[in-house]
PDB file of C-alpha atoms in Angstrom:
ATOM      1  CA  MET A  15       0.000   0.000   0.000  1.00  0.00           C
ATOM      2  CA  PRO A  16       1.563   3.372  -1.000  1.00  0.00           C
ATOM      3  CA  ALA A  17       2.334   5.930   1.668  1.00  0.00           C
ATOM      4  CA  THR A  18       0.045   8.929   1.728  1.00  0.00           C
ATOM      5  CA  THR A  19       0.722  12.384   2.976  1.00  0.00           C
ATOM      6  CA  LYS A  20      -1.779  13.400   5.588  1.00  0.00           C
ATOM      7  CA  SER A  21      -3.254  16.833   4.996  1.00  0.00           C
ATOM      8  CA  PRO A  22      -3.441  19.148   7.966  1.00  0.00           C
ATOM      9  CA  SER A  23      -6.813  19.465   9.666  1.00  0.00           C
ATOM     10  CA  PRO A  24      -8.942  22.426   8.540  1.00  0.00           C
ATOM     11  CA  ALA A  25      -8.227  24.204  11.833  1.00  0.00           C
ATOM     12  CA  LYS A  26      -4.462  23.626  11.485  1.00  0.00           C
ATOM     13  CA  ALA A  27      -4.527  24.724   7.840  1.00  0.00           C
ATOM     14  CA  SER A  28      -6.391  27.881   8.849  1.00  0.00           C
ATOM     15  CA  GLU A  29      -3.772  28.608  11.541  1.00  0.00           C
ATOM     16  CA  GLN A  30      -0.984  28.168   8.989  1.00  0.00           C
ATOM     17  CA  VAL A  31      -2.649  30.501   6.500  1.00  0.00           C
ATOM     18  CA  ALA A  32      -3.127  33.119   9.237  1.00  0.00           C
ATOM     19  CA  LYS A  33       0.534  32.779  10.234  1.00  0.00           C
ATOM     20  CA  TYR A  34       1.738  33.179   6.653  1.00  0.00           C
ATOM     21  CA  ALA A  35      -0.608  36.122   6.096  1.00  0.00           C
ATOM     22  CA  ASP A  36       0.927  37.844   9.119  1.00  0.00           C
ATOM     23  CA  MET A  37       4.415  37.150   7.760  1.00  0.00           C
ATOM     24  CA  PHE A  38       3.530  38.588   4.361  1.00  0.00           C
ATOM     25  CA  SER A  39       1.886  41.557   6.045  1.00  0.00           C
ATOM     26  CA  ALA A  40       5.066  42.200   8.036  1.00  0.00           C
ATOM     27  CA  MET A  41       7.026  42.384   4.778  1.00  0.00           C
ATOM     28  CA  GLY A  42       4.265  44.347   3.071  1.00  0.00           C
ATOM     29  CA  THR A  43       5.854  47.766   3.347  1.00  0.00           C
ATOM     30  CA  GLU A  44       8.718  49.028   1.245  1.00  0.00           C
ATOM     31  CA  PRO A  45      11.079  49.663   4.191  1.00  0.00           C
ATOM     32  CA  ARG A  46      10.543  46.194   5.680  1.00  0.00           C
ATOM     33  CA  LEU A  47      11.010  44.488   2.350  1.00  0.00           C
ATOM     34  CA  ARG A  48      14.223  46.473   1.846  1.00  0.00           C
ATOM     35  CA  ILE A  49      15.379  45.416   5.329  1.00  0.00           C
ATOM     36  CA  MET A  50      14.733  41.768   4.451  1.00  0.00           C
ATOM     37  CA  GLN A  51      16.658  42.090   1.178  1.00  0.00           C
ATOM     38  CA  LEU A  52      19.561  43.748   2.962  1.00  0.00           C
ATOM     39  CA  LEU A  53      19.678  41.112   5.703  1.00  0.00           C
ATOM     40  CA  LEU A  54      19.625  38.367   3.098  1.00  0.00           C
ATOM     41  CA  THR A  55      22.613  39.938   1.335  1.00  0.00           C
ATOM     42  CA  ALA A  56      24.446  39.903   4.679  1.00  0.00           C
ATOM     43  CA  HIS A  57      23.480  36.314   5.517  1.00  0.00           C
ATOM     44  CA  PRO A  58      24.549  34.499   7.635  1.00  0.00           C
ATOM     45  CA  GLU A  59      26.434  37.168   9.618  1.00  0.00           C
ATOM     46  CA  GLY A  60      23.613  39.704   9.594  1.00  0.00           C
ATOM     47  CA  LEU A  61      24.025  43.370  10.396  1.00  0.00           C
ATOM     48  CA  VAL A  62      23.993  45.611  13.423  1.00  0.00           C
ATOM     49  CA  VAL A  63      21.305  48.270  13.583  1.00  0.00           C
ATOM     50  CA  SER A  64      23.652  51.134  12.735  1.00  0.00           C
ATOM     51  CA  ASP A  65      24.731  49.361   9.530  1.00  0.00           C
ATOM     52  CA  ILE A  66      21.107  48.778   8.502  1.00  0.00           C
ATOM     53  CA  GLN A  67      20.296  52.397   9.278  1.00  0.00           C
ATOM     54  CA  GLY A  68      23.298  53.678   7.330  1.00  0.00           C
ATOM     55  CA  GLU A  69      22.537  51.540   4.303  1.00  0.00           C
ATOM     56  CA  LEU A  70      18.801  52.232   4.107  1.00  0.00           C
ATOM     57  CA  GLU A  71      18.737  55.739   5.622  1.00  0.00           C
ATOM     58  CA  ILE A  72      15.735  54.954   7.818  1.00  0.00           C
ATOM     59  CA  PRO A  73      15.437  57.064  11.009  1.00  0.00           C
ATOM     60  CA  ASN A  74      16.386  55.094  14.130  1.00  0.00           C
ATOM     61  CA  SER A  75      12.949  55.117  15.793  1.00  0.00           C
ATOM     62  CA  THR A  76      11.254  54.045  12.554  1.00  0.00           C
ATOM     63  CA  LEU A  77      13.855  51.351  11.906  1.00  0.00           C
ATOM     64  CA  SER A  78      13.352  49.996  15.409  1.00  0.00           C
ATOM     65  CA  HIS A  79       9.604  49.723  14.766  1.00  0.00           C
ATOM     66  CA  HIS A  80      10.145  47.886  11.460  1.00  0.00           C
ATOM     67  CA  LEU A  81      12.712  45.486  12.922  1.00  0.00           C
ATOM     68  CA  ASP A  82      10.429  44.731  15.856  1.00  0.00           C
ATOM     69  CA  LYS A  83       7.553  43.879  13.523  1.00  0.00           C
ATOM     70  CA  LEU A  84       9.765  41.554  11.456  1.00  0.00           C
ATOM     71  CA  ARG A  85      11.078  39.923  14.640  1.00  0.00           C
ATOM     72  CA  THR A  86       7.585  39.467  16.080  1.00  0.00           C
ATOM     73  CA  GLU A  87       6.524  37.581  12.944  1.00  0.00           C
ATOM     74  CA  GLY A  88       9.639  35.410  13.082  1.00  0.00           C
ATOM     75  CA  LEU A  89      11.231  36.768   9.918  1.00  0.00           C
ATOM     76  CA  VAL A  90      14.357  38.105  11.604  1.00  0.00           C
ATOM     77  CA  GLU A  91      16.338  37.067  14.635  1.00  0.00           C
ATOM     78  CA  VAL A  92      18.261  39.363  16.944  1.00  0.00           C
ATOM     79  CA  LYS A  93      21.292  38.804  19.164  1.00  0.00           C
ATOM     80  CA  ARG A  94      22.858  41.238  21.585  1.00  0.00           C
ATOM     81  CA  GLU A  95      26.586  41.830  21.102  1.00  0.00           C
ATOM     82  CA  GLY A  96      27.673  44.098  23.919  1.00  0.00           C
ATOM     83  CA  THR A  97      25.851  47.352  23.262  1.00  0.00           C
ATOM     84  CA  PHE A  98      24.878  46.372  19.701  1.00  0.00           C
ATOM     85  CA  LEU A  99      21.936  44.401  18.353  1.00  0.00           C
ATOM     86  CA  ARG A 100      22.729  42.143  15.397  1.00  0.00           C
ATOM     87  CA  TYR A 101      19.834  41.186  13.134  1.00  0.00           C
ATOM     88  CA  THR A 102      19.809  38.219  10.775  1.00  0.00           C
ATOM     89  CA  ALA A 103      17.199  36.974   8.338  1.00  0.00           C
ATOM     90  CA  ASN A 104      15.422  33.863   9.599  1.00  0.00           C
ATOM     91  CA  THR A 105      15.969  31.756   6.502  1.00  0.00           C
ATOM     92  CA  VAL A 106      14.085  28.797   8.005  1.00  0.00           C
ATOM     93  CA  ALA A 107      10.942  30.933   8.279  1.00  0.00           C
ATOM     94  CA  LEU A 108      11.429  32.287   4.759  1.00  0.00           C
ATOM     95  CA  GLN A 109      11.864  28.775   3.397  1.00  0.00           C
ATOM     96  CA  GLU A 110       8.648  27.704   5.114  1.00  0.00           C
ATOM     97  CA  LEU A 111       6.832  30.680   3.604  1.00  0.00           C
ATOM     98  CA  LEU A 112       8.137  29.919   0.123  1.00  0.00           C
ATOM     99  CA  GLN A 113       7.258  26.239   0.470  1.00  0.00           C
ATOM    100  CA  PHE A 114       3.704  27.240   1.368  1.00  0.00           C
ATOM    101  CA  LEU A 115       3.407  29.184  -1.894  1.00  0.00           C
ATOM    102  CA  TYR A 116       5.269  26.565  -3.893  1.00  0.00           C
ATOM    103  CA  ALA A 117       2.963  23.789  -2.726  1.00  0.00           C
ATOM    104  CA  GLU A 118      -0.046  25.597  -4.130  1.00  0.00           C
ATOM    105  CA  CYS A 119       1.329  27.095  -7.320  1.00  0.00           C
ATOM    106  CA  CYS A 120       3.699  24.405  -8.504  1.00  0.00           C
ATOM    107  CA  THR A 121       2.509  21.049  -7.229  1.00  0.00           C
ATOM    108  CA  ARG A 122      -1.221  20.918  -6.691  1.00  0.00           C
ATOM    109  CA  ASN A 123      -2.506  22.718  -9.773  1.00  0.00           C
ATOM    110  CA  GLN A 124       0.697  23.330 -11.748  1.00  0.00           C
ATOM    111  CA  ALA A 125      -0.036  27.051 -12.151  1.00  0.00           C
ATOM    112  CA  LEU A 126       3.704  27.518 -12.581  1.00  0.00           C
ATOM    113  CA  LYS A 127       6.317  25.066 -13.733  1.00  0.00           C
ATOM    114  CA  PRO A 128       8.844  24.268 -10.986  1.00  0.00           C
ATOM    115  CA  ARG A 129      11.751  24.745 -13.398  1.00  0.00           C
ATOM    116  CA  ASP A 130      10.552  28.319 -14.058  1.00  0.00           C
ATOM    117  CA  ILE A 131      10.828  29.079 -10.331  1.00  0.00           C
ATOM    118  CA  ILE A 132      14.332  27.627 -10.263  1.00  0.00           C
ATOM    119  CA  GLN A 133      15.273  29.794 -13.280  1.00  0.00           C
ATOM    120  CA  ILE A 134      14.251  32.899 -11.320  1.00  0.00           C
ATOM    121  CA  CYS A 135      16.564  31.920  -8.471  1.00  0.00           C
ATOM    122  CA  LYS A 136      19.680  31.543 -10.632  1.00  0.00           C
TER     123      LYS A 136
END
């Protein structure tokens, strides 16, 4: 008998969709998306707040708000280094988010061809 993949319960699926919606919402402003791009370019070391601020020219109080929102949704991680805070992109969370989209667009209904997604990433 072939192995089957058990689908999540409707309640669990609804929780996952809500979680992913919150993650997308957190990245749904230009400054936060720019922060994510910048942190990904600095992966895996990440950047301290002053480097992010210098690169993106976002005022400190505003940057703090954006970083906190991204951290709350699990998209970035923060570590204290003396008096500095170092932020890194949470690539595990991003992979999970991309897999969620990939499962729908590329496997279930073949809206996109998987090789086309891979081409984008090269």
